[in-house]
Tab-separated table of C-alpha atoms and ligand atoms in Angstrom:
chain	number	residue	atom	x	y	z
A	176	MET	CA	127.199	113.690	63.696
A	177	SER	CA	125.730	110.406	64.812
A	178	LEU	CA	123.567	112.327	67.287
A	179	GLU	CA	122.134	114.300	64.448
A	180	ARG	CA	121.595	111.175	62.253
A	181	VAL	CA	119.702	109.385	65.136
A	182	ALA	CA	117.667	112.582	65.875
A	183	GLU	CA	116.724	112.773	62.030
A	184	ILE	CA	115.782	109.085	61.858
A	185	SER	CA	113.684	109.377	65.133
A	186	ARG	CA	111.857	112.284	63.913
A	187	ALA	CA	111.213	110.680	60.502
A	188	ILE	CA	109.511	107.802	62.099
A	189	GLY	CA	107.217	109.923	64.279
A	190	CYS	CA	109.191	110.301	67.626
A	191	GLU	CA	109.479	113.367	69.614
A	192	VAL	CA	113.118	114.508	69.962
A	193	VAL	CA	114.317	117.057	72.441
A	194	GLU	CA	117.928	118.183	72.426
A	195	ASN	CA	119.784	118.938	75.744
A	196	ALA	CA	116.651	117.946	77.574
A	197	ARG	CA	116.655	118.902	81.270
A	198	MET	CA	116.532	115.606	83.042
A	199	GLU	CA	115.303	117.225	86.154
A	200	ASP	CA	112.003	117.663	84.404
A	201	PHE	CA	111.860	113.790	83.748
A	202	THR	CA	112.645	112.539	87.197
A	203	SER	CA	110.655	112.562	90.453
A	204	PHE	CA	113.817	113.670	92.352
A	205	ARG	CA	113.848	116.877	90.083
A	206	ILE	CA	117.566	116.434	89.795
A	207	GLY	CA	119.799	115.974	86.798
A	208	GLY	CA	121.749	117.827	84.113
A	209	PRO	CA	120.948	117.684	80.309
A	210	ALA	CA	120.725	114.635	78.175
A	211	ASP	CA	122.119	115.060	74.653
A	212	LEU	CA	118.973	113.669	73.106
A	213	LEU	CA	115.634	112.708	74.740
A	214	ILE	CA	113.490	110.632	72.405
A	215	THR	CA	109.903	109.821	73.177
A	216	ALA	CA	108.661	106.767	71.112
A	217	LYS	CA	104.938	106.368	70.776
A	218	THR	CA	104.966	102.732	69.903
A	219	PRO	CA	107.076	99.558	70.752
A	220	ASP	CA	108.025	99.388	67.023
A	221	MET	CA	109.508	103.036	67.263
A	222	VAL	CA	111.439	101.738	70.409
A	223	ARG	CA	112.997	99.054	68.253
A	224	ARG	CA	113.870	101.304	65.385
A	225	VAL	CA	115.496	103.988	67.649
A	226	ARG	CA	117.357	101.110	69.303
A	227	GLN	CA	118.647	99.847	66.018
A	228	ALA	CA	119.613	103.423	64.905
A	229	CYS	CA	121.633	103.845	68.129
A	230	ALA	CA	123.349	100.582	67.643
A	231	GLU	CA	124.234	101.444	64.106
A	232	PHE	CA	125.670	104.845	65.015
A	233	ASN	CA	127.349	103.311	68.176
A	234	LEU	CA	125.573	105.816	70.459
A	235	PRO	CA	125.050	105.011	74.097
A	236	LEU	CA	121.238	104.557	74.932
A	237	PHE	CA	119.470	104.594	78.393
A	238	PHE	CA	115.875	103.801	78.691
A	239	ILE	CA	113.730	105.530	81.184
A	240	GLY	CA	110.085	105.016	82.406
A	241	ASN	CA	108.759	107.741	84.734
A	242	GLY	CA	112.143	108.530	86.237
A	243	THR	CA	110.832	107.666	89.674
A	244	ASN	CA	113.743	105.455	90.768
A	245	LEU	CA	116.506	107.441	89.164
A	246	LEU	CA	119.179	109.867	90.409
A	247	VAL	CA	120.790	111.481	87.426
A	248	SER	CA	124.174	113.076	87.331
A	249	ASP	CA	124.553	116.804	87.489
A	250	LYS	CA	126.530	116.556	84.306
A	251	GLY	CA	123.723	114.856	82.498
A	252	MET	CA	123.645	111.897	80.242
A	253	ARG	CA	125.545	111.440	77.111
A	254	GLY	CA	123.914	109.924	73.987
A	255	VAL	CA	120.317	109.071	73.889
A	256	VAL	CA	117.729	108.813	76.606
A	257	LEU	CA	114.666	106.926	75.241
A	258	ARG	CA	111.127	106.619	76.683
A	259	LEU	CA	107.897	104.991	75.546
A	260	ASP	CA	104.895	107.247	75.717
A	261	GLY	CA	102.045	105.715	77.691
A	262	GLU	CA	99.750	108.690	77.285
A	263	GLY	CA	96.120	107.736	76.331
A	264	LYS	CA	97.039	103.976	76.080
A	265	THR	CA	94.802	101.506	77.792
A	266	PRO	CA	95.202	97.777	78.754
A	267	VAL	CA	93.047	95.148	77.158
A	268	ILE	CA	91.914	91.713	78.242
A	269	LYS	CA	92.864	88.725	76.073
A	270	ASP	CA	92.662	85.069	76.766
A	271	GLY	CA	92.164	85.675	80.538
A	272	LEU	CA	95.218	88.032	80.686
A	273	VAL	CA	95.549	91.865	81.122
A	274	LEU	CA	97.796	93.125	78.310
A	275	CYS	CA	99.370	96.560	78.184
A	276	GLU	CA	102.281	98.534	76.789
A	277	ALA	CA	105.210	99.143	79.176
A	278	GLY	CA	104.949	102.973	79.013
A	279	ILE	CA	101.660	103.154	80.645
A	280	SER	CA	101.606	103.962	84.471
A	281	LEU	CA	100.976	101.495	87.071
A	282	LYS	CA	98.151	103.699	88.207
A	283	THR	CA	96.357	103.218	84.835
A	284	LEU	CA	96.976	99.534	84.956
A	285	CYS	CA	95.587	99.254	88.532
A	286	ARG	CA	92.577	101.355	87.675
A	287	PHE	CA	91.806	99.212	84.624
A	288	ALA	CA	92.164	95.987	86.786
A	289	ARG	CA	89.857	97.501	89.425
A	290	ASP	CA	87.215	98.481	86.894
A	291	SER	CA	87.392	95.037	85.094
A	292	GLY	CA	86.754	93.388	88.602
A	293	LEU	CA	90.224	91.938	88.680
A	294	SER	CA	92.193	91.641	91.811
A	295	GLY	CA	95.982	91.180	92.407
A	296	LEU	CA	97.513	94.560	91.609
A	297	GLU	CA	95.947	96.525	94.468
A	298	PHE	CA	99.594	96.699	96.143
A	299	ALA	CA	100.904	98.600	93.103
A	300	TYR	CA	98.464	101.485	93.345
A	301	GLY	CA	100.561	104.493	94.373
A	302	ILE	CA	103.896	103.332	93.050
A	303	PRO	CA	104.538	106.068	90.662
A	304	GLY	CA	106.413	104.433	87.889
A	305	THR	CA	105.552	102.770	84.594
A	306	VAL	CA	104.705	99.134	83.994
A	307	GLY	CA	108.122	98.771	82.221
A	308	GLY	CA	109.954	100.192	85.203
A	309	ALA	CA	107.993	98.107	87.700
A	310	VAL	CA	108.937	94.924	85.760
A	311	TYR	CA	112.614	95.999	85.536
A	312	MET	CA	112.669	96.698	89.338
A	313	ASN	CA	110.255	93.953	90.345
A	314	ALA	CA	108.322	96.673	92.174
A	315	GLY	CA	106.635	95.762	95.307
A	316	ALA	CA	104.731	97.025	98.318
A	317	PHE	CA	102.536	95.777	101.203
A	318	ASP	CA	103.697	92.141	100.454
A	319	GLY	CA	102.754	92.214	96.815
A	320	TRP	CA	105.248	91.958	93.904
A	321	ILE	CA	105.025	92.453	90.167
A	322	SER	CA	106.578	88.893	89.962
A	323	ASP	CA	103.311	87.537	91.753
A	324	VAL	CA	101.051	88.646	88.990
A	325	ILE	CA	103.048	88.931	85.772
A	326	GLU	CA	102.705	86.167	83.164
A	327	TRP	CA	105.102	87.397	80.570
A	328	ALA	CA	106.836	90.437	79.137
A	329	GLU	CA	108.060	91.320	75.716
A	330	ALA	CA	111.394	93.082	75.302
A	331	VAL	CA	113.380	94.508	72.482
A	332	PHE	CA	116.976	93.342	72.486
A	333	GLU	CA	120.171	95.239	71.196
A	334	ASN	CA	119.877	93.628	67.735
A	335	GLY	CA	116.364	94.891	67.382
A	336	GLU	CA	114.750	91.434	67.976
A	337	THR	CA	111.643	91.385	70.120
A	338	LYS	CA	111.350	88.263	72.442
A	339	ARG	CA	108.598	87.139	74.858
A	340	LEU	CA	109.984	86.050	78.332
A	341	SER	CA	107.968	84.057	80.677
A	342	ARG	CA	107.928	84.802	84.499
A	343	ASP	CA	110.587	82.161	85.092
A	344	GLU	CA	112.836	83.632	82.351
A	345	MET	CA	112.630	86.962	84.147
A	346	LYS	CA	114.381	85.527	87.137
A	347	PHE	CA	112.763	87.851	89.581
A	348	GLY	CA	114.101	88.454	93.138
A	349	TYR	CA	113.993	91.293	95.626
A	350	ARG	CA	114.225	94.467	93.438
A	351	LYS	CA	115.754	92.286	90.848
A	352	SER	CA	115.090	90.914	87.304
A	353	VAL	CA	116.955	89.588	84.397
A	354	PHE	CA	116.766	93.007	82.796
A	355	MET	CA	119.471	94.226	85.133
A	356	ASP	CA	121.886	92.001	83.484
A	357	SER	CA	120.811	92.490	79.908
A	358	PRO	CA	120.171	95.663	77.837
A	359	ALA	CA	116.734	94.695	76.919
A	360	ILE	CA	113.877	97.099	76.901
A	361	VAL	CA	110.424	95.903	78.119
A	362	VAL	CA	107.801	97.036	75.697
A	363	SER	CA	104.705	95.199	76.714
A	364	ALA	CA	103.561	92.868	79.542
A	365	ALA	CA	100.692	90.520	80.466
A	366	PHE	CA	99.309	90.007	83.941
A	367	ARG	CA	97.111	87.127	85.386
A	368	LEU	CA	94.726	88.436	87.900
A	369	LYS	CA	91.877	86.804	89.824
A	370	PRO	CA	88.137	87.841	89.751
A	371	GLY	CA	87.311	90.093	92.677
A	372	ASN	CA	84.755	92.610	93.810
A	373	PRO	CA	85.387	96.023	92.404
A	374	ALA	CA	84.278	97.723	95.691
A	375	GLY	CA	86.665	95.582	97.803
A	376	ILE	CA	89.487	96.202	95.318
A	377	SER	CA	88.863	99.871	95.349
A	378	GLU	CA	88.790	99.949	99.108
A	379	ARG	CA	92.210	98.144	99.404
A	380	MET	CA	93.720	100.498	96.748
A	381	GLU	CA	92.513	103.588	98.703
A	382	GLU	CA	93.662	102.193	101.995
A	383	TYR	CA	97.227	101.653	100.565
A	384	LEU	CA	97.179	105.127	99.227
A	385	ARG	CA	96.166	106.547	102.622
A	386	THR	CA	98.999	104.620	104.205
A	387	ARG	CA	101.548	106.064	101.798
A	388	LYS	CA	100.211	109.662	102.421
A	389	GLU	CA	100.458	109.157	105.990
A	390	LYS	CA	103.875	107.608	106.203
A	391	GLN	CA	105.729	108.964	103.221
A	392	PRO	CA	107.036	112.574	102.463
A	393	LEU	CA	105.051	112.814	99.280
A	394	GLU	CA	105.074	116.523	99.455
A	395	PHE	CA	108.835	116.659	98.490
A	396	PRO	CA	110.523	115.314	95.444
A	397	SER	CA	112.217	112.048	95.966
A	398	ALA	CA	112.864	108.680	94.407
A	399	GLY	CA	111.042	106.725	97.010
A	400	SER	CA	112.824	104.469	99.508
A	401	PHE	CA	116.456	105.298	98.840
A	402	PHE	CA	118.058	102.111	100.085
A	403	LYS	CA	117.213	98.486	99.624
A	404	ARG	CA	115.758	96.713	102.773
A	405	PRO	CA	118.526	94.839	104.435
A	406	GLU	CA	117.704	91.221	105.341
A	407	GLY	CA	115.885	91.111	108.593
A	408	ASN	CA	115.856	94.902	109.026
A	409	PHE	CA	114.543	98.146	107.732
A	410	ALA	CA	116.858	100.936	106.241
A	411	GLY	CA	114.612	103.673	107.718
A	412	ALA	CA	114.856	102.204	111.286
A	413	LEU	CA	118.578	101.834	111.070
A	414	ILE	CA	119.063	105.368	109.772
A	415	GLU	CA	116.813	106.743	112.451
A	416	ASN	CA	118.564	104.799	115.094
A	417	CYS	CA	121.871	106.450	114.099
A	418	GLY	CA	120.397	109.843	114.791
A	419	LEU	CA	120.277	110.745	111.122
A	420	ARG	CA	116.645	111.946	110.971
A	421	GLY	CA	116.678	115.364	109.289
A	422	CYS	CA	120.356	115.290	108.445
A	423	ARG	CA	121.213	117.457	105.458
A	424	VAL	CA	123.779	117.965	102.659
A	425	GLY	CA	122.996	121.057	100.633
A	426	GLY	CA	119.444	120.770	99.444
A	427	ALA	CA	119.267	116.902	100.142
A	428	GLN	CA	117.835	115.783	103.519
A	429	ILE	CA	116.965	112.541	105.274
A	430	SER	CA	113.193	113.022	105.540
A	431	GLN	CA	111.909	114.050	108.962
A	432	LYS	CA	108.773	111.938	108.263
A	433	HIS	CA	110.394	108.626	106.984
A	434	CYS	CA	114.196	108.198	107.373
A	435	GLY	CA	114.260	105.693	104.367
A	436	PHE	CA	113.720	108.656	102.022
A	437	ILE	CA	116.109	111.211	100.857
A	438	ILE	CA	114.233	114.237	99.824
A	439	ASN	CA	114.988	117.272	97.665
A	440	LEU	CA	114.195	120.363	99.735
A	441	GLY	CA	114.659	122.493	96.614
A	442	GLY	CA	117.768	122.941	94.507
A	443	ALA	CA	119.390	119.690	95.606
A	444	THR	CA	122.083	118.382	93.195
A	445	CYS	CA	123.046	114.747	92.479
A	446	SER	CA	126.359	115.529	94.424
A	447	ASP	CA	124.347	116.461	97.436
A	448	VAL	CA	122.248	113.292	97.326
A	449	LYS	CA	125.360	111.235	96.744
A	450	ALA	CA	127.278	112.829	99.685
A	451	LEU	CA	124.292	112.353	101.941
A	452	ALA	CA	123.847	108.727	100.819
A	453	ASP	CA	127.638	108.077	101.536
A	454	LYS	CA	127.347	109.567	104.935
A	455	VAL	CA	124.365	107.278	105.795
A	456	ILE	CA	126.005	104.162	104.506
A	457	LYS	CA	129.255	104.848	106.511
A	458	THR	CA	127.383	105.794	109.732
A	459	VAL	CA	125.006	102.713	109.563
A	460	TYR	CA	127.869	100.502	108.870
A	461	ARG	CA	129.922	101.961	111.839
A	462	ASN	CA	126.992	101.713	114.227
A	463	HIS	CA	125.361	98.479	113.108
A	464	GLY	CA	127.807	96.563	110.855
A	465	ILE	CA	125.139	96.611	108.005
A	466	LYS	CA	126.020	97.761	104.664
A	467	LEU	CA	123.089	99.626	103.113
A	468	GLU	CA	122.793	99.403	99.363
A	469	PRO	CA	121.000	102.055	97.228
A	470	GLU	CA	117.753	100.965	95.538
A	471	VAL	CA	117.816	104.102	93.460
A	472	CYS	CA	119.668	103.807	90.020
A	473	PHE	CA	122.576	106.339	89.647
A	474	VAL	CA	122.787	107.226	85.855
A	475	GLY	CA	124.750	109.736	83.710
A	476	GLU	CA	128.280	111.123	83.427
A	477	GLU	CA	130.485	110.690	86.511
B	715	LIG	C1	107.144	108.515	96.292
B	715	LIG	C2	107.631	107.169	95.712
B	715	LIG	C3	107.133	106.003	96.230
B	715	LIG	C4	107.792	104.753	95.752
B	715	LIG	N1	107.269	103.707	96.206
B	715	LIG	C5	107.751	102.433	95.737
B	715	LIG	C6	107.194	101.197	96.238
B	715	LIG	O1	106.265	101.077	97.168
B	715	LIG	N2	107.682	100.145	95.706
B	715	LIG	C7	108.615	100.024	94.762
B	715	LIG	O2	108.982	99.024	94.360
B	715	LIG	N3	109.198	101.214	94.346
B	715	LIG	C8	108.657	102.425	94.776
B	715	LIG	N4	109.203	103.591	94.206
B	715	LIG	C9	110.261	103.475	93.218
B	715	LIG	C10	109.777	103.542	91.729
B	715	LIG	O3	108.478	104.133	91.624
B	715	LIG	C11	109.722	102.045	91.225
B	715	LIG	O4	110.945	101.438	91.358
B	715	LIG	C12	109.327	102.076	89.806
B	715	LIG	O5	109.074	100.603	89.321
B	715	LIG	C13	110.163	102.794	88.779
B	715	LIG	O6	109.515	102.838	87.456
B	715	LIG	P1	109.725	103.990	86.538
B	715	LIG	O7	109.005	103.758	85.299
B	715	LIG	O8	109.690	105.301	87.134
B	715	LIG	O9	111.217	103.682	86.075
B	715	LIG	P2	112.660	104.634	86.071
B	715	LIG	O10	112.818	105.230	87.378
B	715	LIG	O11	112.484	105.522	84.897
B	715	LIG	O12	113.657	103.529	85.743
B	715	LIG	C14	114.240	102.767	86.798
B	715	LIG	C15	115.105	101.492	86.150
B	715	LIG	O13	114.185	100.806	85.301
B	715	LIG	C16	114.731	100.731	83.937
B	715	LIG	N5	113.562	100.640	83.000
B	715	LIG	C17	112.412	101.623	83.129
B	715	LIG	N6	111.563	101.231	82.174
B	715	LIG	C18	112.058	100.117	81.598
B	715	LIG	C19	111.683	99.288	80.488
B	715	LIG	N7	110.484	99.509	79.917
B	715	LIG	N8	112.428	98.268	80.094
B	715	LIG	C20	113.665	98.044	80.718
B	715	LIG	N9	114.079	98.787	81.672
B	715	LIG	C21	113.327	99.864	82.057
B	715	LIG	C22	115.508	102.017	83.765
B	715	LIG	O14	116.544	101.936	82.740
B	715	LIG	C23	116.221	102.167	85.114
B	715	LIG	O15	117.339	101.372	85.096
B	715	LIG	C24	108.732	104.809	94.695
B	715	LIG	C25	109.181	106.006	94.142
B	715	LIG	C26	108.649	107.246	94.595
B	715	LIG	C27	109.095	108.497	94.039
């Protein structure tokens, strides 16, 4: 009943609503059972209103970006999965900051910065998530971090209030932000970048992309590096050292190309991936005394 009411309200304010949405179609791993309701909001205000409706009807709500750091349960997700559509939205420059909605892809943001002659986001080109997901995860690569360039973000809290948080208030760390401890949804962000030469910026972006293509198994569905980097070490090197390259459970495999990636060879289930990840964690711990922690977020019904 409450699902129907939230679906009705969401449609009435202009959101797209899909019942029993196949989460495998919304994750880069191509894994996951159905979500009761998948709601796509077109504006931050719609996010706020759907959030309020879920609170009113006591429905669980999970926010997703591009689903590139998610492993969704085979049983799917109960309640509402909400996303903010970034299609066709472009950043703007105001008061020396690049402002954008959180639903746009990092790729769009990086290209905008390049075309505006602004440097600082080159590292993020090739990370396949949204701006919101990158803020939540404090995404980083090639020694660059979202926390280096973000000035503030606006987020919708459970009571429907929208607040602006400064960089300090977001308490960034390695793959860490304040949003992991609070159910706030990032709806927009502002970045402080430095003037740069568009040709040089473009060159660095393409170089990073080439490195990714060379080193990462981009030809297979995955959620990127599966494990966090343990201090003073690399997850991929530890896994390789344990002889786990190519190790398989069902359709899930430790990539032959990069041992830090678990890939979906086709038809992998969430259970396959979890079983393989458990095996890796146990083996690395036994051989090296280091406990690997997944970077990928597990979500959905256990
Ligand atoms: C091939 C590949 C390469 C990758 N390389 C990198 C890399 O180099 N560096 C790196 O850091 N990551 C990398 N990733 C992982 C992933 O792309 C990033 O973590 C990205 O920031 C996730 O963004 P997303 O929009 O896909 O978020 P999702 O995967 O949809 O969500 C991840 C988490 O963020 C939360 N979230 C998403 N949007 C919001 C929002 N607006 N407000 C609040 N919470 C939100 C979700 O609730 C969830 O908990 C890679 C992934 C792949 C598949």
